[in-house]
Amino acid sequence: MDMADNSAAGAALDRKVRELRKREAETFRRARPKSEAAIGNGIAGFFGGVPMHWMTDWPTPFPIVVDRARGATIVDIDGNRLDDFCLGDTGSMFGHSPPPVARAIRRQAGRGLTYMLPSEDALALGALLVERFGLPHWQIATTATDANRFALRVARAITGRPKILVFNGCYHGSVDETMVRLVDGRPANRPGLAGEFRDLTRNTKIVEFNDLAALEAALAEGDVACVITEPVLTNSCMVLPDPGFHDGLRRLTRDTGTLLLIDETHTVSTAVGGYTRRHGLEPDLFVLGKPVAGGVPASIWGMSDEVAARYRAYNLAKEPGYSGMGTTLSANPLQFAAMRATLEEVMTEANYAHMDALAARLTAGLSRAIEANALPWHVARVGARVEFICAPGPLRNGSEAEAAHRPDLEAAIHVALVNRGVLIAPFHNMMLVSPATTRRQVDRLVAAFGEVAEMLAV
C-alpha cells in the first residue's frame, strides 16, 4: 500500500470513528435519563462536578451513576446491567464485594474502624504476607502511592544515594519522582503536572524498558539508590519484558549496589504472589496496592532481610524525630480484616486458575475478531489482565506504547462496548477477568468487540 492509499485509509477510519462516537453517544444518553439528570451538569458541591477529577476522564458523555455492583456486574441507577471488566481499574480485581471480604468487613464494623493498634487479624496477616509474597518484612499503607513513596525513602536512607531510576511509561501511582518521561531521548517532567515547582529529572533517571545497555550506563555512575519498576509496563499500552530482561535488571542492580523495587499493583493479575512469585524475581523491595484488601483502601510494602537490617541500623543511628513516613489511618483494623480475608480465601490458586483460563479465552476471541476484520491491532496479556491495542505489536518500550495510543478511536470503542452491555477501563483498553467472571460474560465481550471491530474495518 503506497502513501496515498495509507492516507485515504486513515481518513476513512477517522470518519468512521467520528460517526461511531456520535451515534454511540446518543444511544448512551437515551439509555440513561436518570444518570444524565443526576450528573449530566455535574454534582452540586463538588469541584468540576465530580468527587474525584478522573471521574470525568471516562469517554462516556457523562459518568455512569452506579446503583450497585456484585461479582463482575454493575447496575446503574437507570437499571442498565453491565458486565464489568474494568473492576475499579484493578481495585476490585477479585470482583465486587467478594463474600469473604464482605463478611470480614461486617465482623469488624462493630469492633472499631481505627485505633492505631494491632488486632487479632494483624497477628495472622504478617505470616500470610510472607507466605504469599516471599519477602520477610512488611509494612501496611493505604495506597500504592504511599507504599512506593515510603519504600523509596528507605532506599535513599540506607544507600545514601540521591537518585532513583524509572522506565519510560511506567505506572507507580502519583509518586512525584516517577512523573518523568523521555522526549526525543531526553528526560523531562511529564506534561500537565499541577503545581509542580521542581525539575523532577534532577533526581530521577529514566531509560526505556527492555534497554539493558541504557540501564547499565545509567547505573554506572553509582548515584542511583533504587530502580522502581513494574514487571510489565501497564500505564499506556502493555509492554511485556524481553526474554532475559529481568535477569539482566537484577544483575545490573546488584553489580552497582542499587536496590530493586518491584511494584505489582497491576501485575498481581499474574498469579498468587504476582509476577514476582511466578517468574522467580528477587526484589529488595516489593509494593502492592489496590486489590490486596478486596476493594478496601490498603497497600503493602515489603523488604528483604538485608534491606531490613540496613534500615534498622539507619534508624538506630539517625537523629530523633519524625521520619516523614506513615499516615494515621494506615494499618487500621478494617484493612487487617479485609486483607486477611483476601489472602486466605480470595487470592487462591483455584481462583487464579479460573481467571487465567478465561483471560486466555478472551485473548483468543479478541485476536480472532482483529484478524477477521484485517485490523492492524494486537492483544497483550499478563495473567488475568488483557488489553487490545490499536496498533501493530508487540511493543517493546514506553515510547512505542505512547505512540500506539489512539485516544479518539479508543474512546469510540469504549462507549460502543458500554452500549452493548460491557464496561472496560477508561484507560488504555484494559480488561480484567475476576473469579466471579463467567464464560458467558467473556463471550459477550468478544461478540460486542467483534461487532464494533467490523464497523471500523476499512
mmCIF file of N, CA, C and O in Angstrom, residues 135 225-226 250 253-254 258-262 282-286 302-308:
data_model
loop_
_atom_site.group_PDB
_atom_site.id
_atom_site.type_symbol
_atom_site.label_atom_id
_atom_site.label_comp_id
_atom_site.label_asym_id
_atom_site.label_seq_id
_atom_site.Cartn_x
_atom_site.Cartn_y
_atom_site.Cartn_z
ATOM 1 N N LEU A 135 8.953 -12.039 50.608
ATOM 2 C CA LEU A 135 9.837 -11.212 51.419
ATOM 3 C C LEU A 135 9.483 -11.333 52.905
ATOM 4 O O LEU A 135 8.313 -11.531 53.261
ATOM 5 N N ALA A 225 19.877 5.154 44.036
ATOM 6 C CA ALA A 225 19.521 4.362 45.217
ATOM 7 C C ALA A 225 18.694 3.154 44.856
ATOM 8 O O ALA A 225 18.879 2.069 45.419
ATOM 9 N N CYS A 226 17.762 3.346 43.894
ATOM 10 C CA CYS A 226 16.774 2.294 43.648
ATOM 11 C C CYS A 226 16.239 2.390 42.230
ATOM 12 O O CYS A 226 15.993 3.491 41.729
ATOM 13 N N ARG A 250 18.228 -7.491 37.352
ATOM 14 C CA ARG A 250 18.659 -7.890 38.692
ATOM 15 C C ARG A 250 20.191 -7.928 38.783
ATOM 16 O O ARG A 250 20.778 -7.493 39.777
ATOM 17 N N THR A 253 21.577 -4.208 38.836
ATOM 18 C CA THR A 253 21.334 -3.509 40.101
ATOM 19 C C THR A 253 22.249 -4.055 41.194
ATOM 20 O O THR A 253 22.826 -3.284 41.974
ATOM 21 N N ARG A 254 22.427 -5.351 41.244
ATOM 22 C CA ARG A 254 23.322 -5.916 42.265
ATOM 23 C C ARG A 254 24.764 -5.484 42.033
ATOM 24 O O ARG A 254 25.483 -5.146 42.980
ATOM 25 N N THR A 258 22.673 -1.080 43.701
ATOM 26 C CA THR A 258 21.387 -0.389 43.564
ATOM 27 C C THR A 258 20.274 -1.313 44.017
ATOM 28 O O THR A 258 20.247 -2.498 43.648
ATOM 29 N N LEU A 259 19.337 -0.806 44.785
ATOM 30 C CA LEU A 259 18.198 -1.615 45.214
ATOM 31 C C LEU A 259 17.190 -1.745 44.074
ATOM 32 O O LEU A 259 17.096 -0.868 43.205
ATOM 33 N N LEU A 260 16.415 -2.816 44.107
ATOM 34 C CA LEU A 260 15.391 -3.068 43.098
ATOM 35 C C LEU A 260 14.027 -3.157 43.770
ATOM 36 O O LEU A 260 13.812 -4.004 44.652
ATOM 37 N N LEU A 261 13.119 -2.278 43.360
ATOM 38 C CA LEU A 261 11.746 -2.266 43.871
ATOM 39 C C LEU A 261 10.815 -2.741 42.761
ATOM 40 O O LEU A 261 10.781 -2.154 41.681
ATOM 41 N N ILE A 262 10.065 -3.788 43.026
ATOM 42 C CA ILE A 262 9.059 -4.297 42.091
ATOM 43 C C ILE A 262 7.680 -3.848 42.567
ATOM 44 O O ILE A 262 7.277 -4.146 43.691
ATOM 45 N N GLU A 282 13.628 -11.475 42.237
ATOM 46 C CA GLU A 282 14.196 -11.346 43.579
ATOM 47 C C GLU A 282 14.358 -9.873 43.956
ATOM 48 O O GLU A 282 15.476 -9.357 44.074
ATOM 49 N N PRO A 283 13.271 -9.159 44.184
ATOM 50 C CA PRO A 283 13.381 -7.738 44.522
ATOM 51 C C PRO A 283 13.893 -7.526 45.939
ATOM 52 O O PRO A 283 13.745 -8.385 46.817
ATOM 53 N N ASP A 284 14.473 -6.352 46.151
ATOM 54 C CA ASP A 284 14.846 -5.938 47.506
ATOM 55 C C ASP A 284 13.646 -5.339 48.230
ATOM 56 O O ASP A 284 13.547 -5.420 49.457
ATOM 57 N N LEU A 285 12.760 -4.721 47.454
ATOM 58 C CA LEU A 285 11.550 -4.082 47.967
ATOM 59 C C LEU A 285 10.388 -4.463 47.062
ATOM 60 O O LEU A 285 10.570 -4.647 45.854
ATOM 61 N N PHE A 286 9.202 -4.564 47.639
ATOM 62 C CA PHE A 286 8.030 -5.027 46.887
ATOM 63 C C PHE A 286 6.834 -4.197 47.326
ATOM 64 O O PHE A 286 6.630 -3.966 48.529
ATOM 65 N N GLY A 302 7.136 -4.498 51.253
ATOM 66 C CA GLY A 302 7.973 -5.478 51.926
ATOM 67 C C GLY A 302 9.439 -5.270 51.645
ATOM 68 O O GLY A 302 9.829 -4.647 50.653
ATOM 69 N N MET A 303 10.286 -5.820 52.538
ATOM 70 C CA MET A 303 11.735 -5.671 52.450
ATOM 71 C C MET A 303 12.415 -7.018 52.611
ATOM 72 O O MET A 303 11.930 -7.895 53.341
ATOM 73 N N SER A 304 13.564 -7.167 51.974
ATOM 74 C CA SER A 304 14.404 -8.334 52.173
ATOM 75 C C SER A 304 15.074 -8.256 53.549
ATOM 76 O O SER A 304 15.070 -7.208 54.208
ATOM 77 N N ASP A 305 15.669 -9.366 53.975
ATOM 78 C CA ASP A 305 16.409 -9.354 55.248
ATOM 79 C C ASP A 305 17.512 -8.304 55.236
ATOM 80 O O ASP A 305 17.713 -7.579 56.214
ATOM 81 N N GLU A 306 18.232 -8.210 54.122
ATOM 82 C CA GLU A 306 19.344 -7.264 54.049
ATOM 83 C C GLU A 306 18.860 -5.822 54.159
ATOM 84 O O GLU A 306 19.437 -5.014 54.903
ATOM 85 N N VAL A 307 17.807 -5.494 53.417
ATOM 86 C CA VAL A 307 17.278 -4.130 53.485
ATOM 87 C C VAL A 307 16.766 -3.833 54.890
ATOM 88 O O VAL A 307 17.005 -2.748 55.436
ATOM 89 N N ALA A 308 16.061 -4.788 55.495
ATOM 90 C CA ALA A 308 15.531 -4.573 56.843
ATOM 91 C C ALA A 308 16.657 -4.343 57.839
ATOM 92 O O ALA A 308 16.558 -3.470 58.719
#
